[in-house]
Coordinates of C-alpha atoms (C1' of nucleotides) in Angstrom, one line a residue:
Chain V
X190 CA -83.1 -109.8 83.2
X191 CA -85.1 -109.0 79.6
X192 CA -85.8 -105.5 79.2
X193 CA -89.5 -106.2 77.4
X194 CA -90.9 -105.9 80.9
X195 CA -90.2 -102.6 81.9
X196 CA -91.4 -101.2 79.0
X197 CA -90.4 -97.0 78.8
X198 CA -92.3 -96.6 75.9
X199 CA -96.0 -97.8 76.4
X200 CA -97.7 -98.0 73.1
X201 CA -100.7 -96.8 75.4
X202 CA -100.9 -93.5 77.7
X203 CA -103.3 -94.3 80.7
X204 CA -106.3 -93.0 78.8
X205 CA -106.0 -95.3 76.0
X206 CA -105.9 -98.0 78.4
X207 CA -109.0 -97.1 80.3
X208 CA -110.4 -96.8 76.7
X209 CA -109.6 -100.0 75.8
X210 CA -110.5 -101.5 79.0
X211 CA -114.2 -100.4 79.4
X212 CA -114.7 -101.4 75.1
X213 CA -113.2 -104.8 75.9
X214 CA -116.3 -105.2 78.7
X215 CA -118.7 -103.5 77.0
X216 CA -117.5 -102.3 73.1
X217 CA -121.3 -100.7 73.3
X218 CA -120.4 -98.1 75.3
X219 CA -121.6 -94.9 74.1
X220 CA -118.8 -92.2 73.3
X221 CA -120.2 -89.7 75.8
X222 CA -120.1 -92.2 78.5
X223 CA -116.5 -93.0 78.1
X224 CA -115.8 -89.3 77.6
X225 CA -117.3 -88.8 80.8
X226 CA -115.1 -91.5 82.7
X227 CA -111.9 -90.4 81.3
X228 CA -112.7 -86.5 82.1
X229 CA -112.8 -85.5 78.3
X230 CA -115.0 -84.6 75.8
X231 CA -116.7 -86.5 73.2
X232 CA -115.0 -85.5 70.1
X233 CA -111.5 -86.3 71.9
X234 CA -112.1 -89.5 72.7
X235 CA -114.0 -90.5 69.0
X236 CA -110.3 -89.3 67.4
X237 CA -108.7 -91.4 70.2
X238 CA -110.9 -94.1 69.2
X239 CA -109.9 -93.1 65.8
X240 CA -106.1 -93.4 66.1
X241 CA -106.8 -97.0 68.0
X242 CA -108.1 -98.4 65.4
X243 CA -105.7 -97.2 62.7
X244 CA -102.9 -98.1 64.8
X245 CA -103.7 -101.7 64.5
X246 CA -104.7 -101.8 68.1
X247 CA -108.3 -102.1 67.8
X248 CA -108.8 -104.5 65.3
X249 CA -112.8 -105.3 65.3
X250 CA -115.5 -104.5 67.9
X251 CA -117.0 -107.8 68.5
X252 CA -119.6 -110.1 69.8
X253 CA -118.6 -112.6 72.2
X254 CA -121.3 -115.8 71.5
X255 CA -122.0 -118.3 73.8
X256 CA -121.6 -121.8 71.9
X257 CA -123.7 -123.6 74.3
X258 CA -126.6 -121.0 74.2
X259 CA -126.6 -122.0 70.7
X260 CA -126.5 -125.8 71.3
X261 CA -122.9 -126.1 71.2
X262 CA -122.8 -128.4 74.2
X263 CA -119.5 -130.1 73.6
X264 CA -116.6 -128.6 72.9
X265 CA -112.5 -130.1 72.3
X266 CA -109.0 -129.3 71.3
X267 CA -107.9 -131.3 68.6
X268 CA -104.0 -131.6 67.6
X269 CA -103.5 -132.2 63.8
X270 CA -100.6 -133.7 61.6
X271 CA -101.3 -134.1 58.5
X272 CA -100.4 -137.1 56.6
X273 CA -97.3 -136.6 54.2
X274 CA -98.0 -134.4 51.7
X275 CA -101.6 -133.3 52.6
X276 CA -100.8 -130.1 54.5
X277 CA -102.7 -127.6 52.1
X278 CA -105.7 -130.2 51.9
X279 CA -105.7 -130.6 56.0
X280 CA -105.9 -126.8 56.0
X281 CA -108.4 -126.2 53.5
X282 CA -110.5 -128.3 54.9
X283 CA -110.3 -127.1 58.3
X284 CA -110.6 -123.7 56.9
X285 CA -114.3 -125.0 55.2
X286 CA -115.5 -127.3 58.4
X287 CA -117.4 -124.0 60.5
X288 CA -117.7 -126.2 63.2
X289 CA -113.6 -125.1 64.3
X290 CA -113.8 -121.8 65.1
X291 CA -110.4 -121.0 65.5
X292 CA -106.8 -123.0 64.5
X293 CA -103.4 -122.2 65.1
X294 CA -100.4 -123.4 62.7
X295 CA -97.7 -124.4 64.9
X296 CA -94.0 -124.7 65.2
X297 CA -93.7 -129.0 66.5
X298 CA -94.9 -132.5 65.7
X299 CA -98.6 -131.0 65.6
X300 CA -98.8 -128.6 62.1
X301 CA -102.3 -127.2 63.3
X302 CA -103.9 -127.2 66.4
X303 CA -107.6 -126.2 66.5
X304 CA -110.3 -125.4 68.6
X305 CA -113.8 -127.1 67.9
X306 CA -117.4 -126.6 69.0
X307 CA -120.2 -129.4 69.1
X308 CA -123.2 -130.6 69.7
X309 CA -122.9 -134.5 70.7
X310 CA -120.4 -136.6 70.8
X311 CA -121.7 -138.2 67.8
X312 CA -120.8 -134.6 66.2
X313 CA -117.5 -134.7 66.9
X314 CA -117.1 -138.3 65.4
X315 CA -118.7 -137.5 62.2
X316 CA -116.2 -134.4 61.8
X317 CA -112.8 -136.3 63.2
X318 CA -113.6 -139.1 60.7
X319 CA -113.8 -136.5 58.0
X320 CA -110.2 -135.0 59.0
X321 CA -108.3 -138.8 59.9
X322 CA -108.6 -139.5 56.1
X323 CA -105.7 -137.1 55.5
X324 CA -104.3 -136.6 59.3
X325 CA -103.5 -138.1 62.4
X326 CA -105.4 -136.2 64.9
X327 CA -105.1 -135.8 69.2
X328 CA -108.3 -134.3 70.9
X329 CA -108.4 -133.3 73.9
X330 CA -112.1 -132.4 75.3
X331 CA -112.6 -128.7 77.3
X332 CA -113.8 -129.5 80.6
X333 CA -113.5 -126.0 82.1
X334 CA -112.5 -122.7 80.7
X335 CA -109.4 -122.1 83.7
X336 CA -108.8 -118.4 81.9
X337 CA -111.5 -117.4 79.4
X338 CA -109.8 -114.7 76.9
X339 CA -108.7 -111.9 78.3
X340 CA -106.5 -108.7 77.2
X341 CA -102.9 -108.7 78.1
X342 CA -100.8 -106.4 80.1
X343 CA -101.7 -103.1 78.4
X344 CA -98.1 -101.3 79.1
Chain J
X200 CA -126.9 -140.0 60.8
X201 CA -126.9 -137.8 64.0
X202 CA -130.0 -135.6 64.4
X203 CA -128.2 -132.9 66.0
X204 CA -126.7 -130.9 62.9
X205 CA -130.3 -131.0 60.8
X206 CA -131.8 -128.4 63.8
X207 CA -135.7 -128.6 63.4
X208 CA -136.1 -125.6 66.2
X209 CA -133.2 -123.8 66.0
X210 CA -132.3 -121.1 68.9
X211 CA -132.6 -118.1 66.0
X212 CA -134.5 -117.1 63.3
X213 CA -133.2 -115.8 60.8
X214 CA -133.6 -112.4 62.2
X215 CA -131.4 -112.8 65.3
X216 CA -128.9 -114.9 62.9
X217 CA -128.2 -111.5 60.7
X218 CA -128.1 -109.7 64.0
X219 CA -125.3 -111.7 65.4
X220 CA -123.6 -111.8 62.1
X221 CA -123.4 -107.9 61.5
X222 CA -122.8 -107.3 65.1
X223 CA -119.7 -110.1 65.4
X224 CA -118.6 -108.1 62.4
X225 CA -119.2 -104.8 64.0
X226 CA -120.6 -104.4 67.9
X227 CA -120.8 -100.5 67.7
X228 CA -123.7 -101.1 64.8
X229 CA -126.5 -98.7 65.5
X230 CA -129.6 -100.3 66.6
X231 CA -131.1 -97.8 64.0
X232 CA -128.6 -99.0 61.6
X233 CA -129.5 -102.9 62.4
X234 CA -133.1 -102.0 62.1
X235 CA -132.6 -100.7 58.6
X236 CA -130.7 -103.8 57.8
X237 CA -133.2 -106.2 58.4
X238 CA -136.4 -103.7 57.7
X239 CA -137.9 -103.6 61.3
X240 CA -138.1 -100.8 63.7
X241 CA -135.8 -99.7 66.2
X242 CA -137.7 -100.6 68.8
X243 CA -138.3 -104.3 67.3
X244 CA -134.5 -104.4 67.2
X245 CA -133.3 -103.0 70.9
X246 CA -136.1 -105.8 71.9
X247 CA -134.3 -109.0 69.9
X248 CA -130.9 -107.5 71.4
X249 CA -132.1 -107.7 75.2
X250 CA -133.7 -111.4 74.2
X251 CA -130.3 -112.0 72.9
X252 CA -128.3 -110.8 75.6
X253 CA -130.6 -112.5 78.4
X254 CA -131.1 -116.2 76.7
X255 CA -127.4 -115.9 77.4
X256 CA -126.6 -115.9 73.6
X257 CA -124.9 -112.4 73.0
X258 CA -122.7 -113.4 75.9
X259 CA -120.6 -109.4 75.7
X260 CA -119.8 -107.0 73.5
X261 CA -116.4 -107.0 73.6
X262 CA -113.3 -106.1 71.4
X263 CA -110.7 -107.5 69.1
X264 CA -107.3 -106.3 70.3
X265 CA -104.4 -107.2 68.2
X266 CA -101.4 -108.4 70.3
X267 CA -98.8 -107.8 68.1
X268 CA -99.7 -103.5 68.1
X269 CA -99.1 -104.1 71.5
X270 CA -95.4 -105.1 71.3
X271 CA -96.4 -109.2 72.0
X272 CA -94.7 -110.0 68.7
X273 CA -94.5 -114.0 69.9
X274 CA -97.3 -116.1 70.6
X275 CA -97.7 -119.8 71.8
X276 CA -99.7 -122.7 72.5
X277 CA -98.4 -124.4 75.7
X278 CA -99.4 -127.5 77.0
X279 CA -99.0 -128.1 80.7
X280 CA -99.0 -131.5 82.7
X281 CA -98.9 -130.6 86.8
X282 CA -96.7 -132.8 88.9
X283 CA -98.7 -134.9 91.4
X284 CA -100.4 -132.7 93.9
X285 CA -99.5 -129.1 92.4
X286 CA -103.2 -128.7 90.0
X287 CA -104.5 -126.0 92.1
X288 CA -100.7 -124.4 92.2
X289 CA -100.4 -124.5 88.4
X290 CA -104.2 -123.3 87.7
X291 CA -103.6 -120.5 90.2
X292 CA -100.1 -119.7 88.3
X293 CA -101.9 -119.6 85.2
X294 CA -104.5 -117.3 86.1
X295 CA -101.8 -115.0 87.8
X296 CA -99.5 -114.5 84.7
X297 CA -101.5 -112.4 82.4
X298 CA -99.6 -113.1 79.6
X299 CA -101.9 -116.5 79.5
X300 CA -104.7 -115.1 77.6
X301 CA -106.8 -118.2 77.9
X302 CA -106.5 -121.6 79.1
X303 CA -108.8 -124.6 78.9
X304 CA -109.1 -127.5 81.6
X305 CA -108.9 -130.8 78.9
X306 CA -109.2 -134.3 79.5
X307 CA -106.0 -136.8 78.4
X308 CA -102.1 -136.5 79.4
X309 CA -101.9 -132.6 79.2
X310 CA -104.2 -131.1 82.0
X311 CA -104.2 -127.8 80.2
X312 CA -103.6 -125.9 77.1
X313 CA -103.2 -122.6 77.2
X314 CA -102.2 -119.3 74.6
X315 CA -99.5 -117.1 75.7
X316 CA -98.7 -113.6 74.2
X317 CA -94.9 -112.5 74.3
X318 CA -92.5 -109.8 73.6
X319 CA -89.6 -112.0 72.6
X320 CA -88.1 -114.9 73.1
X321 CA -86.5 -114.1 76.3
X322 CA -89.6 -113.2 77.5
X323 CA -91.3 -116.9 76.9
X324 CA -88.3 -118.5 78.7
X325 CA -89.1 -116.2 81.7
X326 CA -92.3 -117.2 82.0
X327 CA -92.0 -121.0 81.1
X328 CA -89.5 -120.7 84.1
X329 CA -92.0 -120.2 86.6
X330 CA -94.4 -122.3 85.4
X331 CA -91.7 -125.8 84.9
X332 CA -91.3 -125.7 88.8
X333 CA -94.4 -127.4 88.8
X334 CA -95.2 -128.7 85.6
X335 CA -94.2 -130.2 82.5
X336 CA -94.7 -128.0 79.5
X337 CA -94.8 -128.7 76.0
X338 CA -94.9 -125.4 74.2
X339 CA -95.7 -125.0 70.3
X340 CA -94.7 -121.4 68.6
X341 CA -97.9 -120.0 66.5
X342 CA -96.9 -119.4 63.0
X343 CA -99.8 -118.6 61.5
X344 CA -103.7 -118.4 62.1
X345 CA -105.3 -120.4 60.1
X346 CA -108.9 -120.1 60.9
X347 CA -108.8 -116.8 63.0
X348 CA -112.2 -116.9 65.9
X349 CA -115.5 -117.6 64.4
X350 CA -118.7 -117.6 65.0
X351 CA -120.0 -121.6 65.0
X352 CA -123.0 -122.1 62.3
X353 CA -126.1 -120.1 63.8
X354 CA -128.8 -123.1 63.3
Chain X
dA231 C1' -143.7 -109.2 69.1
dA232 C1' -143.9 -105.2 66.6
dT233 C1' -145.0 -100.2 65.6
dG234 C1' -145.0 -94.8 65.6
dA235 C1' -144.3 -90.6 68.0
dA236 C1' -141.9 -87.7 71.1
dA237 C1' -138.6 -86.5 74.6
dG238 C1' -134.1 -87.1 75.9
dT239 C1' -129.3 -88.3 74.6
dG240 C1' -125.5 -89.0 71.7
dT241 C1' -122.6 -88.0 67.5
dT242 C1' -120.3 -85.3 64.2
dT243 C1' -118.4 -81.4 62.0
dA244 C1' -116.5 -76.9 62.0
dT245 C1' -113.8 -73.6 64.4
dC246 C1' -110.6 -72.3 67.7
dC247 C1' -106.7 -73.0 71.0
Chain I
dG273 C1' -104.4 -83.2 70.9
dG274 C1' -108.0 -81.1 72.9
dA275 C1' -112.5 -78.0 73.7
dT276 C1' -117.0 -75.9 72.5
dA277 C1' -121.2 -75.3 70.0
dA278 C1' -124.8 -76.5 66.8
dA279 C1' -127.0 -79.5 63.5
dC280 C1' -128.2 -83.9 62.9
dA281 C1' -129.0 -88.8 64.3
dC282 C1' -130.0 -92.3 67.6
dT283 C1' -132.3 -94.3 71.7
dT284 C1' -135.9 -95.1 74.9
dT285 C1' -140.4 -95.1 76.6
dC286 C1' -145.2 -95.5 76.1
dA287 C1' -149.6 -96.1 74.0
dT288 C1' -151.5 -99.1 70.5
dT289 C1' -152.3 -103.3 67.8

DNA sequence: AATGAAAGTGTTTATCC
DNA sequence: GGATAAACACTTTCATT
């Protein structure tokens, strides 16, 4: 049995969690209403707030876009080993392609893997062709989102 | 040449697109604030928010939790291949163990790739335990984010 | 679509416990 | 860490264009 589990020592008491919860579905909610939910006042929970975001745990209040509302119909997975002695150019250029909005280096065959947003399947040949000159590349496309991101166990 | 990345009509004007930029940076920007930003009223601004949200582009307004101030010091991409017949099993299992923070339904050999956030190592092991009684797993350690989530180009 | 004005709320700071 | 109170700022609604 690990002992990371049962953890004694919750980075979070219950009203930081409920904090955290409600911002996660809604980071617009005003201070007073959260005040009101957690039975506090206002200037309580704006230093809670406070002490969140200096301890690391809230790192950005954020906008959650939806690709295809923006014509980002298509969307894939792509596994990427880059070809002897072009790992700093296969990251750089991922880095400058905006189409992949997120990438992962990873332990494994794969030294990157990377999650892309397009707009035809014609898209996502133009950029693959752009990356195969210096990598050998695996895509997989998304054809449901099974768990779409969510916060993990809070204690 | 593909027509679909030179976007005659594109979903936002140039108003909306500095919108969703400051917000994604920032989703507790005052509307007042915004509306100074981009030199329109308040009103004008609460307007282009509610268009935003209800065209189904501003999908939330969420927030950016860092895993690692929460004591999930390990993080992993796993790939996972059901045995014959167990899909539904394995995509329940996933959506059960909240430690899978997301997960995507792909075409190709793996059925789904999913990001896992762990204490230790121990802790991975526990949960790959359950999840290799009806799967095959391929699991790849995240060493580094390379392109941490972005917004996609805005036209 | 956008504006200004006004009423209603929310935020912030200082002070105290 | 938390509360109250007061000054200041923001939001929302409505009439107008």
């Amino acid at each position: 049995m690990h002992n990371d589990l049962k953890n004694e020592n919750p980075v979070l008491d219950g009203i930081d969690r409920r904090l955290v919860e409600t911002l996660t579905a809604n980071a617009r909610t005003t201070t007073a209403d959260l005040a009101r939910q957690v039975g506090m006042s206002a200037p309580s929970v704006a230093d809670r707030l406070r002490r969140l975001e200096e301890s690391g745990v809230i790192r950005a209040y954020t906008l959650d876009v939806d690709p295809v509302a923006l014509g980002y119909t298509l969307e894939a997975i792509v596994r990427i080993r880059p070809l002897p002695g072009q790992l700093r150019h296969v990251e750089g250029l991922i880095q400058e392609i905006p189409e992949f909005v997120e990438c992962d280096k990873v332990t494994g065959d794969d030294c990157f893997i990377a999650r892309v947003v397009l707009r035809s399947i014609s898209h996502l040949d133009g950029i693959l062709e752009r990356v195969t000159e210096y990598a050998e590349t695996n895509t997989a496309i998304v054809k449901a989102h099974t768990v779409r991101r969510r916060l993990p166990p809070l204690r």
